[in-house]
CSV table of C-alpha atoms in Angstrom, one decimal:
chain,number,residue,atom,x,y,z
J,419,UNK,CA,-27.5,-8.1,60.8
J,420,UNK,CA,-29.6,-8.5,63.5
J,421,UNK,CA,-33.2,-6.7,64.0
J,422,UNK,CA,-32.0,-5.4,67.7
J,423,UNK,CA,-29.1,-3.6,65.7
J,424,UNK,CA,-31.6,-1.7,63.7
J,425,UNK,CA,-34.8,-1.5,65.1
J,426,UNK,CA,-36.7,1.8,66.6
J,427,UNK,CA,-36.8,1.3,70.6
J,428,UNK,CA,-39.3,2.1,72.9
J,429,UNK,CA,-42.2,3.4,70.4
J,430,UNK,CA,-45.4,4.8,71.0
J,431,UNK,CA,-48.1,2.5,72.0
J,432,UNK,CA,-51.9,2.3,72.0
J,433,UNK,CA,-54.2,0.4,74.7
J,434,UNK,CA,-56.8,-2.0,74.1
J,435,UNK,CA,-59.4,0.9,75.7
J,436,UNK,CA,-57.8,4.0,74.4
J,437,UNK,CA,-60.2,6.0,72.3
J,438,UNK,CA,-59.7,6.2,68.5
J,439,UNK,CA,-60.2,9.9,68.1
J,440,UNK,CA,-57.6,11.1,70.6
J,441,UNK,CA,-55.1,8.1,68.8
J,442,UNK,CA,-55.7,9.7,65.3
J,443,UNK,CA,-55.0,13.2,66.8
J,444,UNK,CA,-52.0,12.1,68.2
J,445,UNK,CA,-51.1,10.1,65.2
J,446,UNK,CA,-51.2,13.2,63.1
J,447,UNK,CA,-49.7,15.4,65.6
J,448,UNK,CA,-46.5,12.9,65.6
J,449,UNK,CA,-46.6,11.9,62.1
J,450,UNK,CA,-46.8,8.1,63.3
J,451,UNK,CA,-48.9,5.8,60.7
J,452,UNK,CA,-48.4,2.7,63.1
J,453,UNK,CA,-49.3,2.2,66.6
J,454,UNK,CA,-48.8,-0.7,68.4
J,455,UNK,CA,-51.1,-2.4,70.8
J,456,UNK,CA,-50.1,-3.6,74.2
J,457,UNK,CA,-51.9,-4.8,77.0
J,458,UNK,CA,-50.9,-4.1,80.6
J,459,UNK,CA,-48.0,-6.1,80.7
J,460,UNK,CA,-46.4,-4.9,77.8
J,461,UNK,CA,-47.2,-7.7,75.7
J,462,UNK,CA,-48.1,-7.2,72.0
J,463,UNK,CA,-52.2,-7.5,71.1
J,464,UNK,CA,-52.1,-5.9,68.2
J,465,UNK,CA,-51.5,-3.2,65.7
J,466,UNK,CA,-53.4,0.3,64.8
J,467,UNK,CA,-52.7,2.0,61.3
J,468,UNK,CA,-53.8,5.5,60.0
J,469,UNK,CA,-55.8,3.5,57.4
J,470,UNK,CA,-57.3,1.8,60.1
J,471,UNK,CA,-58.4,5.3,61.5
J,472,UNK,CA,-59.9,7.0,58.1
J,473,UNK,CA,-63.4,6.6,58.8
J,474,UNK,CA,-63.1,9.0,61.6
J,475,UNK,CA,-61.5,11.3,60.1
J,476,UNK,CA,-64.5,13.2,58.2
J,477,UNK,CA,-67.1,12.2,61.1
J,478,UNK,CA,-67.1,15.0,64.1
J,479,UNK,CA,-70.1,13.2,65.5
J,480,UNK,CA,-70.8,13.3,69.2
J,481,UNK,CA,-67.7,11.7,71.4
J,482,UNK,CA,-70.4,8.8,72.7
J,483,UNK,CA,-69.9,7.5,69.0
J,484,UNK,CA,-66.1,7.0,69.7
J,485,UNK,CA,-64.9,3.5,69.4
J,486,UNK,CA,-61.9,2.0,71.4
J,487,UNK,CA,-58.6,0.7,70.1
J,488,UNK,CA,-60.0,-2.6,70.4
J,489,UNK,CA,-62.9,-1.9,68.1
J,490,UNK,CA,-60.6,-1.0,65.1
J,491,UNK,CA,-57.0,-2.7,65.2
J,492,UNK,CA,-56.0,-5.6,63.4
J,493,UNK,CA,-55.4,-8.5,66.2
J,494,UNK,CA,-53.7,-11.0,64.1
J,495,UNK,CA,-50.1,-9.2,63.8
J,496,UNK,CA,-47.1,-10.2,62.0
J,497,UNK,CA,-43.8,-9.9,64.3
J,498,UNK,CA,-40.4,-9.7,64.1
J,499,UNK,CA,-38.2,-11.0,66.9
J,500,UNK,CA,-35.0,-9.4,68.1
J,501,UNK,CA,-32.8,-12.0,67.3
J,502,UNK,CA,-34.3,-12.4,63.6
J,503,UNK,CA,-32.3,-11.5,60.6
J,504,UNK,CA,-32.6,-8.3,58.8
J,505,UNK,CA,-33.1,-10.7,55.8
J,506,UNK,CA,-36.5,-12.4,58.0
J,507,UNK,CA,-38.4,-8.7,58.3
J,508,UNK,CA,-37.4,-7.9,54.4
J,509,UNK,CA,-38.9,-10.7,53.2
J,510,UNK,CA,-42.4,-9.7,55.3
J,511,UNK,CA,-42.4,-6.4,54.1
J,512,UNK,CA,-42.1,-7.5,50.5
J,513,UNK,CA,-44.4,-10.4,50.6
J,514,UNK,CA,-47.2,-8.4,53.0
J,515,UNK,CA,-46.3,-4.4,51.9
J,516,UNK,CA,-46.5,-3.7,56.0
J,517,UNK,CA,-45.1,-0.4,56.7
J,518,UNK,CA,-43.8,-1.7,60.2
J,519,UNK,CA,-43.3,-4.6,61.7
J,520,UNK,CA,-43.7,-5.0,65.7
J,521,UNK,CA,-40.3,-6.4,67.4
J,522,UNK,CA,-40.9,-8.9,70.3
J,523,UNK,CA,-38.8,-10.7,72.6
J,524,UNK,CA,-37.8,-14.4,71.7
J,525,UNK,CA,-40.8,-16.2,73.6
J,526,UNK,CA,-44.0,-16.7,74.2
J,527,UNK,CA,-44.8,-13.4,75.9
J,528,UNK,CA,-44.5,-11.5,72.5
J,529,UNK,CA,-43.3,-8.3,74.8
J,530,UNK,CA,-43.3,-5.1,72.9
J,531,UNK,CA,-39.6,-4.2,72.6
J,532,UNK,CA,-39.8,-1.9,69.2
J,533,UNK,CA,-40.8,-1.4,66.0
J,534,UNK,CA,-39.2,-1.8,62.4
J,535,UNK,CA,-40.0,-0.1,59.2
J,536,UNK,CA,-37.9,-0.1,56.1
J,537,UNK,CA,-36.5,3.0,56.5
J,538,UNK,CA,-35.0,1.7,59.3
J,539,UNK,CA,-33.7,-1.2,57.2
J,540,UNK,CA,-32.8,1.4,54.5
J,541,UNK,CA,-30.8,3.4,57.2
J,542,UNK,CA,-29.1,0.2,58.5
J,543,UNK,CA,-28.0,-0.8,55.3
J,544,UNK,CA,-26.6,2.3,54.3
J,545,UNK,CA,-25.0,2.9,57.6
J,546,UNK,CA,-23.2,-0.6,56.3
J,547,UNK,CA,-22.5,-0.2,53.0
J,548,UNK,CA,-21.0,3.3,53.8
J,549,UNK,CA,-18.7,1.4,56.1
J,550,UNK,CA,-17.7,-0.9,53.6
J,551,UNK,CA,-17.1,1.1,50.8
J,552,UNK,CA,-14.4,3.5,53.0
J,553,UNK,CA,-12.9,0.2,53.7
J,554,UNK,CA,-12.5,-0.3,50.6
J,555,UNK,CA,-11.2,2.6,49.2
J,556,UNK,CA,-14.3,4.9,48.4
J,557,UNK,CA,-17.6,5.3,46.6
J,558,UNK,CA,-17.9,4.1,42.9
């Protein structure tokens, strides 16, 4: 199976400028624990977590102390491509215990086309083995 066959499309993004409070607000308020970062062009410059965020959580300092995206997210990201194997993101989110992988387009443009986590994988695989097992004459 195919990451474009399971993947989350068109998921909420962060900019490189976009302040860190008003993220973690809308992080909460959306129950996302993953943002991805893209730059103008929709290409992929990095990745935001709720973990990342945690150390503003208990400070309700002034808003001059409020860092940007930039300040905080991780640059280096691990991706998926849409054209990868199922088996591919697995094997990242065992080795590396992400909690979502960012799904590019084949290329060197690494543009943001959505986002995988392993319930997405979970779903996928159910979806599959359901199939499978009414082909074959039920659940066992």
């Amino acid at each position: 199976m195919k990451i474009r066959e399971c993947m989350t499309r068109d998921p909420v993004v962060a900019a490189p400028n976009d302040s860190a409070r008003e993220l973690l607000r809308r992080m909460r308020t959306r129950r996302i624990r993953h943002l991805p970062v893209v730059d103008e062009s929709g290409a992929l410059v990095g990745i935001l977590s709720e973990r990342d965020l945690l150390p503003l959580e208990g400070d309700h300092g002034a808003s001059f102390d409020d860092p940007c995206v930039h300040d905080l997210m991780t640059a280096d990201v691990k991706t998926v491509e849409t054209e990868d194997t199922v088996h591919v993101a697995v094997r990242l989110f065992i080795e590396h215990r992400f909690g979502v992988l960012p799904v590019v387009e084949p290329g060197a443009a690494r543009r943001l086309v959505g986002v995988l986590s392993p319930i997405d994988v979970l779903q996928a695989w159910h979806s599959l083995s359901t199939r499978v097992l009414r082909r074959d004459g039920g659940e066992r």
